Tab-separated table of C-alpha atoms in Angstrom:
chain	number	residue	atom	x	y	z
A	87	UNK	CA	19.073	-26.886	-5.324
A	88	UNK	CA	17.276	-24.448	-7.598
A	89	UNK	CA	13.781	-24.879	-4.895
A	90	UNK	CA	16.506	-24.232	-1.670
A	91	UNK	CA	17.529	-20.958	-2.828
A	92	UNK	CA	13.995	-19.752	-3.917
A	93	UNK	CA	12.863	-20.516	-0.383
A	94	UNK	CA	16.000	-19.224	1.203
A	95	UNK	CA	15.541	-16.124	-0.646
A	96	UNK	CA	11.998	-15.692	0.203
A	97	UNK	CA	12.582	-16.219	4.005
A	98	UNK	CA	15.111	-13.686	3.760
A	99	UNK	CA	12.697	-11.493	2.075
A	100	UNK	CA	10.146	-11.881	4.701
A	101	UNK	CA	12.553	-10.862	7.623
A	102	UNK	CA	13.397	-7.332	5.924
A	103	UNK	CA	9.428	-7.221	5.684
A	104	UNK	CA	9.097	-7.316	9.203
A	105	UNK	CA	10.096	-5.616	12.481
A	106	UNK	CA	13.735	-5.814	13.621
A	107	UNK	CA	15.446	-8.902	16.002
A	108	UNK	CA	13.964	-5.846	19.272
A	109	UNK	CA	10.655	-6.899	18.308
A	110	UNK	CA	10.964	-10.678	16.565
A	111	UNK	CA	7.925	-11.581	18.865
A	112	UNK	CA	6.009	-8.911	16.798
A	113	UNK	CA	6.903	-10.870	13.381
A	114	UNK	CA	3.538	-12.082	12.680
A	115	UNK	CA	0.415	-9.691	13.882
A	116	UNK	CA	-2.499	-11.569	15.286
A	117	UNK	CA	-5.577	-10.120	12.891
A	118	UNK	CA	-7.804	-10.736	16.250
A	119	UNK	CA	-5.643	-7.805	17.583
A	120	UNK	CA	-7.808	-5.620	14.905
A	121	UNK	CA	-10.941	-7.436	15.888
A	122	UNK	CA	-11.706	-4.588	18.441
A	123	UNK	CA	-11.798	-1.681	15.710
A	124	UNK	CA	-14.766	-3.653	13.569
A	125	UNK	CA	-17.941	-2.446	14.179
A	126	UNK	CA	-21.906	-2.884	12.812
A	127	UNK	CA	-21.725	-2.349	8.863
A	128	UNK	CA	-24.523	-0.071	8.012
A	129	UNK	CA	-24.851	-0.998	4.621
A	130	UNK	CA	-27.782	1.886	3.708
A	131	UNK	CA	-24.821	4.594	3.749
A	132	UNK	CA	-22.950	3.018	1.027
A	133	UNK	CA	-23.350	4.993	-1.726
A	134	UNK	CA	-21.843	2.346	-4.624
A	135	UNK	CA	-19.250	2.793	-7.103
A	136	UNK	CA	-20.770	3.848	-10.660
A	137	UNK	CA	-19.418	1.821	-13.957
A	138	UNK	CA	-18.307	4.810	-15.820
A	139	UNK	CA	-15.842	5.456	-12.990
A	140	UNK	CA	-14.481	2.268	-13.038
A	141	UNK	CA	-14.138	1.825	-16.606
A	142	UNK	CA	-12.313	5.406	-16.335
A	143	UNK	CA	-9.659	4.171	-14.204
A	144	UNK	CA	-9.190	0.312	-15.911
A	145	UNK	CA	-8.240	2.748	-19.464
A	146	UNK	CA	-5.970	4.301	-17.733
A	147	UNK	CA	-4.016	1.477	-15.931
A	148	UNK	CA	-0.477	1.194	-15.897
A	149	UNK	CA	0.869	-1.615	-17.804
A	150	UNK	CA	2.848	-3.273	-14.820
A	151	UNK	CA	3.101	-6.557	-13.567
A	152	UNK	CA	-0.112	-8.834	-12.592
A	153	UNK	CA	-0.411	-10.142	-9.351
A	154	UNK	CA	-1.008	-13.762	-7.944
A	155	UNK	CA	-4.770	-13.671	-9.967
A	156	UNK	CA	-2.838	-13.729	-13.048
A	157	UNK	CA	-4.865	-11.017	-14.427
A	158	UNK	CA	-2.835	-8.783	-17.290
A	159	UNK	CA	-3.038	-4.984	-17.368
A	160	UNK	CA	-3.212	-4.767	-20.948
A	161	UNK	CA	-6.208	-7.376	-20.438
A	162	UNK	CA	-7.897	-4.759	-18.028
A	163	UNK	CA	-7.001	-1.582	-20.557
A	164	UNK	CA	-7.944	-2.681	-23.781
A	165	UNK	CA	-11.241	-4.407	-22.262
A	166	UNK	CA	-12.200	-1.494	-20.048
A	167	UNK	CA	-15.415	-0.838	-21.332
A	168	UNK	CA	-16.109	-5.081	-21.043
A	169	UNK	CA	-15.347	-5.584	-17.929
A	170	UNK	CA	-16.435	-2.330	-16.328
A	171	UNK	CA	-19.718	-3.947	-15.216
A	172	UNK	CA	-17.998	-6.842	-13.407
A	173	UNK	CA	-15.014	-5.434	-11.660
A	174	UNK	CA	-17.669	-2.670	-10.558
A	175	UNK	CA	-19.659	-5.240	-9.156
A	176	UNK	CA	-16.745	-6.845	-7.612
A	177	UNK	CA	-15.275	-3.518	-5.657
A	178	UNK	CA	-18.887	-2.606	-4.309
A	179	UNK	CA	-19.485	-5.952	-2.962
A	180	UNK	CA	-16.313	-5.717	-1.381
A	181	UNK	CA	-16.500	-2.235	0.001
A	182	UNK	CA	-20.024	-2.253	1.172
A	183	UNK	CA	-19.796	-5.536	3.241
A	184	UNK	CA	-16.069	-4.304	4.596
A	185	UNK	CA	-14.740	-7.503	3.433
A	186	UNK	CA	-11.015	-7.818	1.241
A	187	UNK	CA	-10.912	-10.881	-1.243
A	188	UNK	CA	-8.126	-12.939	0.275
A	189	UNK	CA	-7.126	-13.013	-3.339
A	190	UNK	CA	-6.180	-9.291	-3.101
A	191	UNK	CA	-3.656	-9.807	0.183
A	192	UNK	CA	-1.643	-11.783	-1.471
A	193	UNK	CA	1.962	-10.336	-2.741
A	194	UNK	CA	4.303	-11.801	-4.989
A	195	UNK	CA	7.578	-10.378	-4.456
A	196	UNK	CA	10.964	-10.134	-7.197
A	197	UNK	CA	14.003	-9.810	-5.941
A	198	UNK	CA	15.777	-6.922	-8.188
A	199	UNK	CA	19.216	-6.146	-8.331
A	200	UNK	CA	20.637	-3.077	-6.579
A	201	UNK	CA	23.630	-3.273	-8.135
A	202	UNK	CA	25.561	-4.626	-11.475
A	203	UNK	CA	26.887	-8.139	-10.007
A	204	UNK	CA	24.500	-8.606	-6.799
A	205	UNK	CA	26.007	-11.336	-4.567
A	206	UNK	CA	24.186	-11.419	-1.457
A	207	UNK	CA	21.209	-11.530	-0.854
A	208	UNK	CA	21.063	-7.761	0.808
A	209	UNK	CA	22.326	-6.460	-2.649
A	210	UNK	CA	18.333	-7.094	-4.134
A	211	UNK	CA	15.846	-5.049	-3.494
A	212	UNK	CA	12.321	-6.707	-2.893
A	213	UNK	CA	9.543	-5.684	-5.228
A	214	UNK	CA	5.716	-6.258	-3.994
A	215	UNK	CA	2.652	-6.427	-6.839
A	216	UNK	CA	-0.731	-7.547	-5.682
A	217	UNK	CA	-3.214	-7.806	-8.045
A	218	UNK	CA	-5.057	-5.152	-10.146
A	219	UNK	CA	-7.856	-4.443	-8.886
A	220	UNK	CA	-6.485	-4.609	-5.437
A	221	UNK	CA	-4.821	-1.782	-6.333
A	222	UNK	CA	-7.557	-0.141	-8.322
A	223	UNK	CA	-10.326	-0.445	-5.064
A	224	UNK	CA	-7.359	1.343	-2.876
A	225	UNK	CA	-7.030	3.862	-4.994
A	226	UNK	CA	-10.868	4.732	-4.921
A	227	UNK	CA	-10.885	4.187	-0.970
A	228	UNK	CA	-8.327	7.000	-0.898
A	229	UNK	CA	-9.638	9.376	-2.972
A	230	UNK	CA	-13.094	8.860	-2.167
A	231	UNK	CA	-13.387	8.434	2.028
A	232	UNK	CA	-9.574	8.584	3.375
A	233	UNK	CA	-8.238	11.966	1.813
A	234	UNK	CA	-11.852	14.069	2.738
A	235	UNK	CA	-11.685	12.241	6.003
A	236	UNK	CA	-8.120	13.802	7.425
A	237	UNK	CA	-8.524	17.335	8.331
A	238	UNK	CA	-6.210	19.534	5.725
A	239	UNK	CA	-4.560	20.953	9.050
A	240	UNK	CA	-3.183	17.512	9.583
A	241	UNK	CA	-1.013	17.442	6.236
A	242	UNK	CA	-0.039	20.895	5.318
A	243	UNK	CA	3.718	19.849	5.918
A	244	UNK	CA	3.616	16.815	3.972
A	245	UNK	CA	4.262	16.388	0.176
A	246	UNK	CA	4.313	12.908	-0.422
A	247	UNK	CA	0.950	10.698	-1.362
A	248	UNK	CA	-0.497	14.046	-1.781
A	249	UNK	CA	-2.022	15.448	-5.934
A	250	UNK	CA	-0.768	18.234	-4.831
A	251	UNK	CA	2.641	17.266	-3.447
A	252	UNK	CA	5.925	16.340	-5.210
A	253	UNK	CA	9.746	16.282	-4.038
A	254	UNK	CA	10.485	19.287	-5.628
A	255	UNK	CA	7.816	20.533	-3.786
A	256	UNK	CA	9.060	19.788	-0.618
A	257	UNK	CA	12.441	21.235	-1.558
A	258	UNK	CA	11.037	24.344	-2.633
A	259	UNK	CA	9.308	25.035	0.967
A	260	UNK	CA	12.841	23.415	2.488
A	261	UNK	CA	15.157	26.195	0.171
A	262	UNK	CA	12.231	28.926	1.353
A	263	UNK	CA	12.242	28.174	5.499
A	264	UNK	CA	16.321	27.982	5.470
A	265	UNK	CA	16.586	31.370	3.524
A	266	UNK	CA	13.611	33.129	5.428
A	267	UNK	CA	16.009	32.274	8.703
A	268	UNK	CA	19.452	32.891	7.097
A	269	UNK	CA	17.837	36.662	6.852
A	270	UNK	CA	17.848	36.952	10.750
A	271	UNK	CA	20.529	34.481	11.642
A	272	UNK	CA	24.120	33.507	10.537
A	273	UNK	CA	23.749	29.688	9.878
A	274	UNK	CA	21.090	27.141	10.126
A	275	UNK	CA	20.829	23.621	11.792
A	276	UNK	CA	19.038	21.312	9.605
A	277	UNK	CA	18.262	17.709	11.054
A	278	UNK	CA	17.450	14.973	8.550
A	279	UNK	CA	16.250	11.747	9.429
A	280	UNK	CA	15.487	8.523	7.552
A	281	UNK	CA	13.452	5.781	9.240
A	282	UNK	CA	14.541	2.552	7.995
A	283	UNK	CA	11.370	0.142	6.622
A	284	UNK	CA	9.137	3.044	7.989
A	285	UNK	CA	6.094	1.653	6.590
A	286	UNK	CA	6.944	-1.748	7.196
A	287	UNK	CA	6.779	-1.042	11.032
A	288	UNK	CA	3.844	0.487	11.365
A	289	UNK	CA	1.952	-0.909	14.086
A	290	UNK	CA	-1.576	-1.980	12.925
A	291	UNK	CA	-3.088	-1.837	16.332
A	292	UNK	CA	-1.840	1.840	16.366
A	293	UNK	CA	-2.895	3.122	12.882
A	294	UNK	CA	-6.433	1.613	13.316
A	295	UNK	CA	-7.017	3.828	16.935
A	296	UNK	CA	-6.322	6.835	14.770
A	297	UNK	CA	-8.249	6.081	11.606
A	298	UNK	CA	-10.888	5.299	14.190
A	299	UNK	CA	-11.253	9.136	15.205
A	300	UNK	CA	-11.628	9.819	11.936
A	301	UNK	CA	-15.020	10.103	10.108
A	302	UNK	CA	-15.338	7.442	8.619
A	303	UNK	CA	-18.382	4.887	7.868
A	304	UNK	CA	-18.126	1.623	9.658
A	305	UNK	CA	-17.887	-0.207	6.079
A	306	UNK	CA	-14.666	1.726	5.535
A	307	UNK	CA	-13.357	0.829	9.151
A	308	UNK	CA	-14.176	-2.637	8.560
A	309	UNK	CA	-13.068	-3.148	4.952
A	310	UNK	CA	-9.650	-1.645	6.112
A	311	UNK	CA	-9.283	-4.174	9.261
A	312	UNK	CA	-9.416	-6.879	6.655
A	313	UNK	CA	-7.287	-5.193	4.694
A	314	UNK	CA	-4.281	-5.033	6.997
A	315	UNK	CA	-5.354	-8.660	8.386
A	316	UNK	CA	-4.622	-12.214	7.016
A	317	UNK	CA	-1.791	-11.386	4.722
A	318	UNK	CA	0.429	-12.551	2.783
A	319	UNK	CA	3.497	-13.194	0.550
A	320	UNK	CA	5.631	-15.456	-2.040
A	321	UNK	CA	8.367	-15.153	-3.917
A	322	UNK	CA	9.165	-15.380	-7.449
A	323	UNK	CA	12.469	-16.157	-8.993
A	324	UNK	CA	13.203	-17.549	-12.313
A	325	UNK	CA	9.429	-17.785	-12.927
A	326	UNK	CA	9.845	-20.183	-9.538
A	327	UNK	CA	7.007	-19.337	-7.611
A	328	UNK	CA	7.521	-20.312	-3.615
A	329	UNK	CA	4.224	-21.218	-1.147
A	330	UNK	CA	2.721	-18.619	0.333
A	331	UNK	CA	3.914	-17.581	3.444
A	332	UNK	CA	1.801	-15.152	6.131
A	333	UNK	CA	3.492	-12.116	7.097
């Protein structure tokens, strides 16, 4: 009964993970869709990852959950300066030959209450971890090619995945532009909108043909087509662990 419920829960889980009933026949991308974006890896423009600036950001991990590879945080922290060399080693071989471990697109998602006394299943919210240094090589990818790659112009108005941008942020510029116009007019229209699983609809096919404009090295291109390719997902309740399941 226990193994019915896990996999009931995670096949509800992996409908709110993808498109609407509009679009079921969109469910599951086809990674030769992304095939078209991957191009001629020029290795000799790679310019690799140093140890010091690995072992920089595995001292400064967050102590949150581990992913499917089992590896602890607190593992990666207090042996920073240990495993520097290795997980260095690992990130520029993946990088440079545009190439994700399958390891890393692998989820494992936790159902966690929304409210007190959840009943259904729409009263949990689903939590994805991947694993460490998944997280750890995107973090370098967008700080060191993605954010230098988008023209400033592009994200003046935005606040959020930004070092510079916050919510109070954007409420502060919000506050300012209503004011500035309640000087020259008596009221204000303001329209709010909310997508619903924004980022879980975003169409691959279409985020690739604008990354492609950018300038960006063909490892980079590459490594993110496998990224958003071949993954993956299982979920975990009561330290029940269900098969993994493509998404």
């Amino acid at each position: 009964m226990e193994v019915v419920r896990v996999s009931f829960c995670s096949s509800y889980i992996l409908c709110m993970m993808c498109y609407n009933n509009n679009n079921a026949s969109k469910d599951a991308y086809d990674s030769r869709e992304l095939d078209g974006f991957r191009c001629e890896a020029k290795s000799d423009c790679y310019q690799p990852l140093y140890n010091y600036e690995v072992e920089r950001i595995l001292s400064k991990i967050k102590l949150t959950a581990a992913g499917c590879d089992h590896i602890p945080a607190w593992l990666l922290r207090t042996c920073s300066y240990e495993l520097a060399d290795i997980v260095t080693a690992i990130l520029n071989c993946s990088i440079s030959t545009g190439k994700v471990p399958s390891y890393w697109l692998n989820a494992i998602v936790t159902p966690v209450p929304k409210i007190h006394k959840p009943v259904r299943f729409c009263d949990y919210r689903p939590i994805s971890v991947t694993p460490h240094i998944s997280r750890i090589a995107k973090k370098i990818i967008v700080r060191r090619w993605l954010q230098p790659a988008i023209p400033a112009e592009n994200i003046q108005d935005q606040y959020a995945y930004k070092n510079t941008g916050s919510t109070t942020a954007a409420l502060v510029h919000f506050v300012h532009h209503v004011t500035k116009m309640l000087e020259q007019n008596a009221y204000v229209r303001c329209l709010m909108i909310d997508f619903s699983k924004a980022f879980h609809s975003v169409d691959h096919v279409i985020l690739m043909s604008k990354l492609a404009q950018l300038n960006l090295p063909s490892f980079m291109v590459n490594w993110i087509c496998s990224f958003l390719a071949g993954r993956g997902q299982q979920c975990k309740v009561n330290c029940k662990l269900t098969l993994v399941v493509s998404i």
